[in-house]
Short mmCIF file of C-alpha atoms and ligand atoms in Angstrom, two decimals:
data_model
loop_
_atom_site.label_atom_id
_atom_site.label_comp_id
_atom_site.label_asym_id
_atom_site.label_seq_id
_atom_site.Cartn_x
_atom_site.Cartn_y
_atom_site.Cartn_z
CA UNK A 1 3.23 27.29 16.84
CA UNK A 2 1.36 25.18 14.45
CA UNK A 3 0.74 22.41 16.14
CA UNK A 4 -1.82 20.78 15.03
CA UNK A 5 -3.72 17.67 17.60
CA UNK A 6 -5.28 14.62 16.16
CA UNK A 7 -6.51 12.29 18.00
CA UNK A 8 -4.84 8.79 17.90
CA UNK A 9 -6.68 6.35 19.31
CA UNK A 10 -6.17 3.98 15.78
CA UNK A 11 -2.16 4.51 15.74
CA UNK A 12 -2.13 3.60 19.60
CA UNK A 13 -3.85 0.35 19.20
CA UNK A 14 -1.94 -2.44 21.61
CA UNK A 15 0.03 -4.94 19.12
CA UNK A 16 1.85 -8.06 20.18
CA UNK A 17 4.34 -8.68 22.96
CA UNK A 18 7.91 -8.10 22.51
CA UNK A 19 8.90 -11.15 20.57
CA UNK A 20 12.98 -12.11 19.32
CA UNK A 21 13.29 -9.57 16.18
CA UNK A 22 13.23 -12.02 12.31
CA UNK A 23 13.09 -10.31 9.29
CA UNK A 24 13.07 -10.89 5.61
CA UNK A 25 16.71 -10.48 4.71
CA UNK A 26 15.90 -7.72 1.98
CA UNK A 27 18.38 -4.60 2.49
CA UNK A 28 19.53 -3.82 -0.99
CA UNK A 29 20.97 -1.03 -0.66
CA UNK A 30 22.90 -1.53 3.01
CA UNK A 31 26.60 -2.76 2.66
CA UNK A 32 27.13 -6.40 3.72
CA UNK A 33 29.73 -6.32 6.77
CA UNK A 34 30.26 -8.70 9.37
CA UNK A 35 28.23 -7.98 12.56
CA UNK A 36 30.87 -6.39 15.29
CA UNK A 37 29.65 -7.87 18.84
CA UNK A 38 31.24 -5.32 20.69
CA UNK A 39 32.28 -1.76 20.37
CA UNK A 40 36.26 -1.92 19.49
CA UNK A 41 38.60 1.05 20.33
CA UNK A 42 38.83 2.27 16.38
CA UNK A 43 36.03 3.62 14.44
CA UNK A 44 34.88 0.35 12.60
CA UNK A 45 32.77 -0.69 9.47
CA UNK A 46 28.78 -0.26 10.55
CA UNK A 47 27.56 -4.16 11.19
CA UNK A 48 24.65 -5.59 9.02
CA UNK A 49 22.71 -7.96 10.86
CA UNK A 50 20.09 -9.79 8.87
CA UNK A 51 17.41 -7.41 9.68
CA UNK A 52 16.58 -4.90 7.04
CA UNK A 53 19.39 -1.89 8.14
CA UNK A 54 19.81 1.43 6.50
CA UNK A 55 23.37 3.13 7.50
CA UNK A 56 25.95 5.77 7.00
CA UNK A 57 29.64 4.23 7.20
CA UNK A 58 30.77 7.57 8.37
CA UNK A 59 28.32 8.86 10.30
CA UNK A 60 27.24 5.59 11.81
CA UNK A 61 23.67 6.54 11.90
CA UNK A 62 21.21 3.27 11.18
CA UNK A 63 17.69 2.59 10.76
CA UNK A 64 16.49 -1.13 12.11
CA UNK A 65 13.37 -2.37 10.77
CA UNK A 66 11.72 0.92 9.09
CA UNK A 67 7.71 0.32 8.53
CA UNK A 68 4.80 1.70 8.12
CA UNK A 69 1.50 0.17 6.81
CA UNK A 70 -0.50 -0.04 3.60
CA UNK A 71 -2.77 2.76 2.63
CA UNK A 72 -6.34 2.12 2.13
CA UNK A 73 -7.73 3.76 -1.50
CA UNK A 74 -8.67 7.43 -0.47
CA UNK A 75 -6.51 7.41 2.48
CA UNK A 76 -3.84 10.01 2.54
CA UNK A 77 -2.09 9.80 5.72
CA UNK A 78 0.60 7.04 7.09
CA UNK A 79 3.02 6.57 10.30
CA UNK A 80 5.72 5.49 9.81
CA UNK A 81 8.43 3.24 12.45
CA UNK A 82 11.88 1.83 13.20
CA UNK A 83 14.50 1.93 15.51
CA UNK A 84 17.26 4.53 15.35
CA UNK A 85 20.52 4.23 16.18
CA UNK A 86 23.69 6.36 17.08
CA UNK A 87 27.36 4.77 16.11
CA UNK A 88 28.84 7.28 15.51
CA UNK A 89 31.42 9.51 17.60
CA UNK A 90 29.05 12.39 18.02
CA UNK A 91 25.36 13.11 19.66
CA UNK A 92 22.98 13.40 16.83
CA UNK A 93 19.13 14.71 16.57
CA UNK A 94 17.11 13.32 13.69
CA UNK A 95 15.33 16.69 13.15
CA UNK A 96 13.45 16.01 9.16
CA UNK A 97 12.09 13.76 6.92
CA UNK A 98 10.78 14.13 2.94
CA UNK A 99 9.86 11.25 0.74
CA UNK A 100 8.97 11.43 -2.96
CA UNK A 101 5.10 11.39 -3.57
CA UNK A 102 4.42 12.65 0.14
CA UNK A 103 3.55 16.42 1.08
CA UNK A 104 4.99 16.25 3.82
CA UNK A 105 6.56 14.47 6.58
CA UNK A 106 6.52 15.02 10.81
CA UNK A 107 7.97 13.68 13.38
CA UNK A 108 4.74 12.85 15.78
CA UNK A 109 5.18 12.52 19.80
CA UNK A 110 1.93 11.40 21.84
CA UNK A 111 0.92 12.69 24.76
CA UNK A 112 -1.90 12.52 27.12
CA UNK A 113 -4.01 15.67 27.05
CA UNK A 114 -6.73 15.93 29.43
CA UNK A 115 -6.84 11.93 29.59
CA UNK A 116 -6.96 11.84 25.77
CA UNK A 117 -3.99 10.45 23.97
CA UNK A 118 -2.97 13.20 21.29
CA UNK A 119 -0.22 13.43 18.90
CA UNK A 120 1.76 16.41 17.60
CA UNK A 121 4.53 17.31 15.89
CA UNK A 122 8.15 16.76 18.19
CA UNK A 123 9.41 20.18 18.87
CA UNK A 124 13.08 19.70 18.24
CA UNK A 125 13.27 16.52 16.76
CA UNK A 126 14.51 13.18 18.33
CA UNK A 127 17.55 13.27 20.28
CA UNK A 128 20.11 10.45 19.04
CA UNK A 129 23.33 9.99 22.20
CA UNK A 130 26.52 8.18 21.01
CA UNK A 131 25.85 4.99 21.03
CA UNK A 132 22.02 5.82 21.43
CA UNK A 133 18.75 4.92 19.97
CA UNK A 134 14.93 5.97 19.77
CA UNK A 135 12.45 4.10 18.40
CA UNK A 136 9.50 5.18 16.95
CA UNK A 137 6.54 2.56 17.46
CA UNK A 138 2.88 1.95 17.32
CA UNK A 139 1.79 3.89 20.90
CA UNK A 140 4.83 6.28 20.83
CA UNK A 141 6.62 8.75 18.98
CA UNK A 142 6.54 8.10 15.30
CA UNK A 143 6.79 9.75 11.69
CA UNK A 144 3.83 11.19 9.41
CA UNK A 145 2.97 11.32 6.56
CA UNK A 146 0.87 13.67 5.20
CA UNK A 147 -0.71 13.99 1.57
CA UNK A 148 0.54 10.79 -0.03
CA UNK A 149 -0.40 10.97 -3.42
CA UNK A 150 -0.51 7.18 -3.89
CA UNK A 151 -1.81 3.92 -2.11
CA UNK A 152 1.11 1.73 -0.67
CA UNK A 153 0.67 -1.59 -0.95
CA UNK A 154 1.88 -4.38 1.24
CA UNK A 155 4.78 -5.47 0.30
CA UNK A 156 6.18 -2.10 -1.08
CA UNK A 157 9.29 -0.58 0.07
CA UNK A 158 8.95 3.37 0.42
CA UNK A 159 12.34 5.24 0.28
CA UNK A 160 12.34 8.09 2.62
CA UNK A 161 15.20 10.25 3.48
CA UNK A 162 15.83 11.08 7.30
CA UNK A 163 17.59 14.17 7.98
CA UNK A 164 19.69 15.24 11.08
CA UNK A 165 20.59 17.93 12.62
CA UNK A 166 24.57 17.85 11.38
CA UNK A 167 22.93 17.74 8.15
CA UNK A 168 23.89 14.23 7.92
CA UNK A 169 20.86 12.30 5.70
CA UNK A 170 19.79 9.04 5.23
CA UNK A 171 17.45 7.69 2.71
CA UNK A 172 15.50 4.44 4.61
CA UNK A 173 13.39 2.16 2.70
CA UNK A 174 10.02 1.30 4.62
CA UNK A 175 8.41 -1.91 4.48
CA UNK A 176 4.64 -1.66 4.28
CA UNK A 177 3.57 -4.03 6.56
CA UNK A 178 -0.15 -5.01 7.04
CA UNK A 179 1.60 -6.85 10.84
CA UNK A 180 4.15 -4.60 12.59
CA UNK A 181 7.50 -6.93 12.89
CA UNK A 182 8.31 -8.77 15.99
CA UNK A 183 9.67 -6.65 18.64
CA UNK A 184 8.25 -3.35 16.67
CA UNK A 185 6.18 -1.96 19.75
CA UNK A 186 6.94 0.12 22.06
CA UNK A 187 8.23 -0.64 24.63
CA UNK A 188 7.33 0.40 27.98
CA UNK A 189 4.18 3.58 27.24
CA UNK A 190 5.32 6.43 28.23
CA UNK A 191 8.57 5.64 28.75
CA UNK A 192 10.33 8.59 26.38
CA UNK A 193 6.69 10.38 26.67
CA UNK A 194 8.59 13.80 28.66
CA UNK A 195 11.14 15.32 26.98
CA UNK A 196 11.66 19.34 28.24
CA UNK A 197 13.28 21.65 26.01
CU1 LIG B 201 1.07 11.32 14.23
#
């Protein structure tokens, strides 16, 4: 097993309380559909709220608020967050990511080791219930990437494709963000932090 430990202590600095979620209406690419308040009884068109939302109609598999932040010049490595979420009819793991322009991408879990917060990659990926989520946040389980041949700047969005385990995929467009987004923090440390498999 290659996992490699870094420690974390800059990705795990404490941001801002939980504060009501507004975003700059800018999903291009997500079709507009009138937000469903409650779950009906037949498989319906995905809502989009005004919050940035990536989705599969037939999968139901969406991406709130995708971020991650700017790169410094030099700087090679990002994390990247959002809130998943599980529509669909079926229990899903997001297992993958790739994004043009970076080496590589990992799904990063933080433990601590020894009383030292490390991070590592998530041995079977992030589980996804029906009608589940799991976010990935500042202080928790997030993606990285590695060898990004470019600087992001704020204000870019970053297309990255999530992959699941159905081989369902999903190509998300991260913000770069110099502040995470209101109500982008984890929520509760520790709280998803054992997972046996
Ligand atoms: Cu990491």
């Amino acid at each position: 097993m290659s996992s490699r430990t870094l420690l974390v202590s800059a990705l795990a600095l404490g941001l801002a309380a939980c504060q009501p979620a507004a975003e700059a209406p800018a999903a291009p690419e997500a079709p507009a559909a009138p937000e469903a308040p409650a779950a009906p009884a037949t498989p319906a068109p995905p809502p989009a709220p005004a919050t940035p939302v990536a989705d599969v109609a037939h999968t139901g598999l969406m991406v709130h608020e995708a971020w991650t932040r700017p790169l410094a010049p030099g700087a090679t490595v990002a994390a990247g967050y959002g809130l998943l979420m599980n529509h669909g009819t079926a229990p899903e793991r997001f297992v993958a990511a790739r994004a043009e322009g970076v080496g590589r991408v990992e799904i990063h879990t933080i433990e601590s080791v020894d009383g030292v917060m490390q991070m590592r990659p998530l041995e079977g990926g992030l589980e996804l219930p029906v009608d589940g989520s799991a976010r990935l946040a500042p202080g928790g389980k997030h993606l990285m990437f590695f060898e990004v041949s470019r600087s992001w700047a704020e204000g870019e969005r970053i297309p990255v494709t999530l992959v699941f385990e159905s081989g369902a995929e999903l190509v998300v467009e991260f913000a770069v963000l110099a502040q995470a987004p209101a109500g982008a923090v984890e929520a509760g440390h520790g709280e998803h932090a054992h997972h046996a498999h």
